[in-house]
XYZ file of C-alpha atoms in Angstrom:
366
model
C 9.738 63.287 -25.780
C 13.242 62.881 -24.888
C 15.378 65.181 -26.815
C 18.907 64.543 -28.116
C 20.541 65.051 -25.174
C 24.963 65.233 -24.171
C 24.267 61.890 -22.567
C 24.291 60.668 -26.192
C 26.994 62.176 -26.659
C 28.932 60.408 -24.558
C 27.053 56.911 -25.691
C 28.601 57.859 -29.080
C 31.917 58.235 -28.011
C 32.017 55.077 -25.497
C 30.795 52.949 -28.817
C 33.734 54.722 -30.715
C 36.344 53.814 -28.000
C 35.210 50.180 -27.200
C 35.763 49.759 -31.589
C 39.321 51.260 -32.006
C 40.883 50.702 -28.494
C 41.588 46.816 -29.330
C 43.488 48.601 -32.550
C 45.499 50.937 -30.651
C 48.889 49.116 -31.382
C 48.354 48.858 -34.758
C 49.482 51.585 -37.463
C 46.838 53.970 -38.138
C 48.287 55.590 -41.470
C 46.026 53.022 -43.954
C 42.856 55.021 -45.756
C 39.924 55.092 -43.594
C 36.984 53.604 -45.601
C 36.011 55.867 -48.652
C 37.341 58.655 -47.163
C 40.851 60.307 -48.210
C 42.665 60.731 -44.802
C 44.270 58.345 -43.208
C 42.800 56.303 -39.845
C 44.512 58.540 -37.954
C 43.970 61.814 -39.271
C 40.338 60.937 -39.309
C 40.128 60.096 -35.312
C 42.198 63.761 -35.025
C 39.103 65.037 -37.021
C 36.562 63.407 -33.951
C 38.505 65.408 -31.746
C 38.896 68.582 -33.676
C 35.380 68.626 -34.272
C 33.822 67.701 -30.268
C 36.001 70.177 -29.072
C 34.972 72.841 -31.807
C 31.057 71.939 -31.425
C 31.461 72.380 -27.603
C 33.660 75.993 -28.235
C 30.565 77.155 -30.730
C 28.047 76.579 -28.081
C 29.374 77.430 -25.274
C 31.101 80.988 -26.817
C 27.744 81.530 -27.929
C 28.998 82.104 -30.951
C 27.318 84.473 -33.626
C 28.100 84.627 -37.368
C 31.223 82.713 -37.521
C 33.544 80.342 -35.686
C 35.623 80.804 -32.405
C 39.033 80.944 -34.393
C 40.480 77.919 -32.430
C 41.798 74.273 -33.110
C 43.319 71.488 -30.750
C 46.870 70.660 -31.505
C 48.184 66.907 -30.407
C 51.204 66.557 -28.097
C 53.921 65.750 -30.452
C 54.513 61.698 -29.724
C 50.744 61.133 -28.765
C 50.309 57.683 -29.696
C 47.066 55.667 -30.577
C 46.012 54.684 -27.143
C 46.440 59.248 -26.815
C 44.606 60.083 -29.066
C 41.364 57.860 -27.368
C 41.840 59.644 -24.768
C 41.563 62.813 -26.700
C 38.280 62.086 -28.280
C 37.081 60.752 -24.608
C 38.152 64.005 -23.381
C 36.461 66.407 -26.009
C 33.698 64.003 -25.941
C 32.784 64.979 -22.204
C 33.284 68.404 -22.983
C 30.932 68.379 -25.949
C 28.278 66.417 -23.632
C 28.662 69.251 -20.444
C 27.784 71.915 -22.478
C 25.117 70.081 -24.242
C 23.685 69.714 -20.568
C 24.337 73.302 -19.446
C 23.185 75.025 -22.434
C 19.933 76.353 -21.796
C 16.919 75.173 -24.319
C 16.468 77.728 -27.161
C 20.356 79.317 -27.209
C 21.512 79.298 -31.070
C 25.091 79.400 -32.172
C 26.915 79.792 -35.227
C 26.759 76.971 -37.798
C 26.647 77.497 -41.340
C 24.402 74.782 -42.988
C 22.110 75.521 -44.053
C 20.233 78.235 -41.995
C 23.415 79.395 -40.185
C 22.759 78.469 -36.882
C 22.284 75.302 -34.390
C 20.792 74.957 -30.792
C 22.008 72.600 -28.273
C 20.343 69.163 -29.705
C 21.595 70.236 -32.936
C 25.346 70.489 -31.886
C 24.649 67.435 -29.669
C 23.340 65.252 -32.781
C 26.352 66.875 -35.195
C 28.905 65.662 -32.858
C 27.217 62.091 -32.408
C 26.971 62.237 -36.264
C 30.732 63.077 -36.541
C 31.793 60.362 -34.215
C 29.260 57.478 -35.343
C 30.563 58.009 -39.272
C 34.301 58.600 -39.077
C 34.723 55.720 -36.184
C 32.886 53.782 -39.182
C 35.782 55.090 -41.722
C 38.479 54.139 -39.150
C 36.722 50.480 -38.269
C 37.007 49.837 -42.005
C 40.314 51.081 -42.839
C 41.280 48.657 -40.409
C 39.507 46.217 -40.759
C 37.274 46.532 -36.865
C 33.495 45.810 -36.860
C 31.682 48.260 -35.972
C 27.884 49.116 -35.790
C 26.375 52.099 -32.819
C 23.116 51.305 -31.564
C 20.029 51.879 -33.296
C 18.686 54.660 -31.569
C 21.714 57.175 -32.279
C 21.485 56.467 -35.530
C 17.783 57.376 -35.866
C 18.195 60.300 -33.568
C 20.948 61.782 -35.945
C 18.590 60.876 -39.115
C 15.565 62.460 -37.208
C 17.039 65.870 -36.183
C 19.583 66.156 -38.889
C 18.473 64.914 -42.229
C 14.450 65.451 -42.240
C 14.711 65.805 -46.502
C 15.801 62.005 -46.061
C 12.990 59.730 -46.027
C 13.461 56.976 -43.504
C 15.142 53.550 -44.780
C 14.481 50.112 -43.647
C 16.937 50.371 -40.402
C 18.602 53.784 -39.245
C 22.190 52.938 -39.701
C 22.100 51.803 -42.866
C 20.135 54.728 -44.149
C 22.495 57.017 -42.361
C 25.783 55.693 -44.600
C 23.778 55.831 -47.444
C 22.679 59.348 -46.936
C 26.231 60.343 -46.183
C 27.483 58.372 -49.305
C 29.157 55.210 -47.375
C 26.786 52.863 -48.374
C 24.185 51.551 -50.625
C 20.471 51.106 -50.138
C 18.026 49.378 -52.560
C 15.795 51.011 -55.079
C 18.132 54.246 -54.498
C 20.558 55.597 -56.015
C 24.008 56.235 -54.530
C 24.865 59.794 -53.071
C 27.899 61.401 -54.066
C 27.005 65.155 -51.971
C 25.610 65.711 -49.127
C 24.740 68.177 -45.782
C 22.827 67.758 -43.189
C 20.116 70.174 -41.983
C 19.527 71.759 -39.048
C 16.744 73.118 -38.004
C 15.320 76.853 -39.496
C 14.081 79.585 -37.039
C 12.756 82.955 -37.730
C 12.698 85.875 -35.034
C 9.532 87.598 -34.577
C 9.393 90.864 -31.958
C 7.944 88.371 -29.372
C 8.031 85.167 -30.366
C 10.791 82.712 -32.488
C 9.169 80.632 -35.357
C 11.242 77.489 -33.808
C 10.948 74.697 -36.993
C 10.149 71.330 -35.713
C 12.073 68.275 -36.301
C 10.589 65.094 -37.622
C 11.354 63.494 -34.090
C 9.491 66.758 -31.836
C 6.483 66.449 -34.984
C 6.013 62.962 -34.023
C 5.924 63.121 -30.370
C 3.085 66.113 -31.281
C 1.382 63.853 -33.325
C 1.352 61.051 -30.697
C 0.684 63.629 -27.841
C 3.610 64.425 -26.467
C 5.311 67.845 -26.401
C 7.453 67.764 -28.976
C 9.954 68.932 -26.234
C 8.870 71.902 -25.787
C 6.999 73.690 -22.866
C 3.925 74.790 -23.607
C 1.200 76.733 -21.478
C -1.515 75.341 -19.901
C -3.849 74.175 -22.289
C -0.750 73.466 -25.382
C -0.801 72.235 -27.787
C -3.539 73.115 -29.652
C -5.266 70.656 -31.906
C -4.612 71.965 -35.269
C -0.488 72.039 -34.104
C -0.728 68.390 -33.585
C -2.721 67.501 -37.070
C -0.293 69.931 -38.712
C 2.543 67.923 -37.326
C 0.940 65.085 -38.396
C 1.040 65.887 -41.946
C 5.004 66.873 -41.544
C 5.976 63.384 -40.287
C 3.661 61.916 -43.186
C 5.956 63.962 -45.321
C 8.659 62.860 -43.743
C 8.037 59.672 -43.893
C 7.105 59.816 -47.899
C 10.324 61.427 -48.779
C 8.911 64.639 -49.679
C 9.133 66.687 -46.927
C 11.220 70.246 -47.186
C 12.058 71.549 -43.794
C 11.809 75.154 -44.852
C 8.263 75.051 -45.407
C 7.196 72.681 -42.707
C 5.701 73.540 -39.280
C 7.062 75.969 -36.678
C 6.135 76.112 -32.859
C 5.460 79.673 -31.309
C 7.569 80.317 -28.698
C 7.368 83.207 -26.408
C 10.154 85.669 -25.521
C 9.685 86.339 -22.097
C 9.431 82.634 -20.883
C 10.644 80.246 -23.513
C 7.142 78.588 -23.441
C 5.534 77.453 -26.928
C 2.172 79.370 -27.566
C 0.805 78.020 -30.678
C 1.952 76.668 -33.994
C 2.569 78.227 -37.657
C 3.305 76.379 -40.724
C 2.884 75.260 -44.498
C 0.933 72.695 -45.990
C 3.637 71.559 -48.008
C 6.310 73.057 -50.388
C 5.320 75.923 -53.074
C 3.474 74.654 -56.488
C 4.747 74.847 -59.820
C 3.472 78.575 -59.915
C 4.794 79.261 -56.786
C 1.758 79.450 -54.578
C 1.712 77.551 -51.091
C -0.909 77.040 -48.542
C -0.348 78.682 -44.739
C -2.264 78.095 -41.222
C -1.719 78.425 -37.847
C -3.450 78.472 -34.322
C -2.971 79.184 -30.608
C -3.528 77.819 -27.399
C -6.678 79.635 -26.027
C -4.962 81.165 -23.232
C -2.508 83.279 -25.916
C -5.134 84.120 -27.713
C -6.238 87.988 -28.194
C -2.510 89.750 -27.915
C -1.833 89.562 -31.094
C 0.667 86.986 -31.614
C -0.978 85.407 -34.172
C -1.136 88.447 -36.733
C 2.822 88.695 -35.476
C 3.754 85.506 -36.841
C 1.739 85.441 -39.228
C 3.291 88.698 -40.684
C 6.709 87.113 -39.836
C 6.013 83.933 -41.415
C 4.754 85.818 -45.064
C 7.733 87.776 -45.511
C 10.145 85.860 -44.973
C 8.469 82.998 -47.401
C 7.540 85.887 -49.901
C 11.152 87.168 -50.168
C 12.363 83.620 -51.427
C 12.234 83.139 -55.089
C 10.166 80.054 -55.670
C 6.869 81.809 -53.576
C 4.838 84.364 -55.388
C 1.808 83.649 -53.373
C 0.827 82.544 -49.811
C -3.156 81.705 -49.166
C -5.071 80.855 -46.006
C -8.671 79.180 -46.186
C -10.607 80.172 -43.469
C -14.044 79.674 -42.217
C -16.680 81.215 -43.073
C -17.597 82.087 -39.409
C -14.173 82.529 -37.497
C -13.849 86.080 -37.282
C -11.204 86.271 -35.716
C -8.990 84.579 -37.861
C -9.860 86.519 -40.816
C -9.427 89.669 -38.903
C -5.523 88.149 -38.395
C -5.019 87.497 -41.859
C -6.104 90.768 -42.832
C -3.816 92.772 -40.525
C -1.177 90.179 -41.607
C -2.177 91.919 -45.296
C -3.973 89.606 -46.557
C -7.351 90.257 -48.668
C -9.968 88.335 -49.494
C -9.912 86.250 -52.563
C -11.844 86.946 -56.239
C -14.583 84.549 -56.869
C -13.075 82.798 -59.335
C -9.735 82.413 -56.858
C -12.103 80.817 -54.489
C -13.856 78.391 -57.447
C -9.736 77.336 -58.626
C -9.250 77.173 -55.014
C -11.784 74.809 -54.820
C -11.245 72.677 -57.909
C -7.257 72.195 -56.230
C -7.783 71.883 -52.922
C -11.258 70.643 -52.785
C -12.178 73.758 -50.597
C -15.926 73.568 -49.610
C -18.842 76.163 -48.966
C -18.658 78.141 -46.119
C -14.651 78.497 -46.263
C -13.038 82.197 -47.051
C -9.886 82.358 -49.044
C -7.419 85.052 -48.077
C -4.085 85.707 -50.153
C -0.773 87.905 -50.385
C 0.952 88.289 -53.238
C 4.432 89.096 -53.954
């Protein structure tokens, strides 16, 4: 898989510059689309924000933002202020490239960070919908190409089931357009992706774009060690882009790749089976590629993965069914704390999730 990448960046911006430049005469001070700033203040706003996206990654920046702005020349004109967003544009798309895979900075929706594809496809998002709100205030066509659009809808809005065509999904999802048989949005944020520290490993949540690659047989974009990924990664990954795809698919409790500390390789996968019940109670599994297996990583994760889900409100209980014969995997779950079910857990357990003889369930309650 090719992830988002800065030369997308710059794609963006090119698209944005070949719309407005034929406008650059013109007087920029009529309302851009739905929006309440004028043209431009909104093409300011590209700037402000390539620049800033390229200052958070780059500063590495932890818990808030690098207290800086851009301030125009007084007398910058139209044609200027292109050159601005041209400028930051670049800058945005060099760091992208220089940024190495798995740095985090500070963003704060909605798990308060972002790593380099995810400040890549925010700044491709900021300049493919306001260059749409300055097109229409006056009066340009204007349409990106199909890919960017799907890119930004793939890593940044995974609770948004797909549409008929990318770009008009993306303005509806950002409340700029309509789509049939839904109903207009009036809020919105976008989503990057969650990850959860472990002592050796980061719980890295997968994208609907890396899923699908798994599920087809790439590597989601990730590098894994000889012999990833496992199987049961790419049939879990499987069942996150069929979420996806369905609309129902909550990013939180999705599937998250393994990866290790000391090399930045992926080891193995972790993840839900979908989001908590009514009664709070939600399905877990995981595996490893064979040559990670036996150190303990999976009871780590595992362990990682519980408490973080069991200190959110809507879980009160996690479950794993397990073979009857793998060992192993109920000797993770039960360092994880785990314990084996009651008999009449396993015969509900059944009756809801059509679990068969010669399976183990294993809970944790709150």
């Amino acid at each position: 898989m090719r992830p988002i990448n800065g030369d997308d960046v710059n794609r963006a911006v090119a698209g944005c510059l070949a719309a407005l430049r034929p406008a650059v005469d013109r007087d920029w001070e009529s309302t851009a689309g739905r929006l309440e700033w004028s043209c431009r203040k909104t093409a300011e706003h590209i700037a402000s924000d390539l620049i800033a996206y390229a200052g958070q990654l780059a500063g590495r920046a932890q818990g808030a933002y690098v207290p800086f702005d851009i301030v125009l020349d007084e007398g910058t004109d139209n044609a200027g202020l292109l050159h601005v967003i041209e400028t930051t544009g670049v800058l945005l798309a060099t760091t992208v490239r220089t940024t190495p895979p798995g740095v985090r900075a500070f963003h704060p929706y909605p798990f308060r960070s972002a790593d380099r594809e995810g400040f890549a496809a925010m700044g491709i998002a900021e300049v493919l919908l306001h260059t749409h709100d300055v097109a229409e205030g006056l009066g340009l066509a204007y349409e990106p190409a199909e890919d960017l659009a799907e890119s930004v809808l793939t890593w940044l809005f995974p609770h948004v089931q797909p549409g008929p065509a990318p770009w008009p999904t993306l303005l509806w999802a950002t409340g700029r357009g309509e789509l049939p048989g839904r109903a207009p949005v009036t809020g919105w944020r976008w989503h990057n992706n969650l990850v959860i520290p472990a002592e050796r490993l980061t719980l890295t949540g997968l994208r609907p774009a890396a899923a699908r690659d798994l599920r087809l047989g790439g590597d989601g974009g990730l590098e894994w060690i000889e012999g990833g990924p496992y199987e049961g990664t790419r049939e879990a990954a499987g069942f996150l882009v069929k979420a996806y795809e369905a609309g129902v698919h909550r990013p939180e409790f999705g599937v998250f790749a393994l990866v290790r500390h000391e090399d930045g390789r992926a080891i193995g996968g972790i993840g839900f089976h979908g989001a908590p019940d009514e009664e709070g109670r939600v399905e877990i599994g995981y595996d490893l590629v064979e040559g990670a297996r036996g150190q303990g990583y999976a009871t780590e994760a595992l362990r990682t993965l519980t408490e973080w889900a069991l200190a959110r409100e809507d879980v009160d209980l996690l479950f794993a069914i397990i073979e009857a014969d793998n060992l192993p995997s109920q000797r993770v779950v039960t360092r994880a704390g785990y314990t084996r079910a009651t008999v009449e857990e396993e015969r509900t357990a059944g009756e809801d999730h059509g679990m068969e003889d010669g399976l183990r369930l294993y809970v944790r309650r709150v």
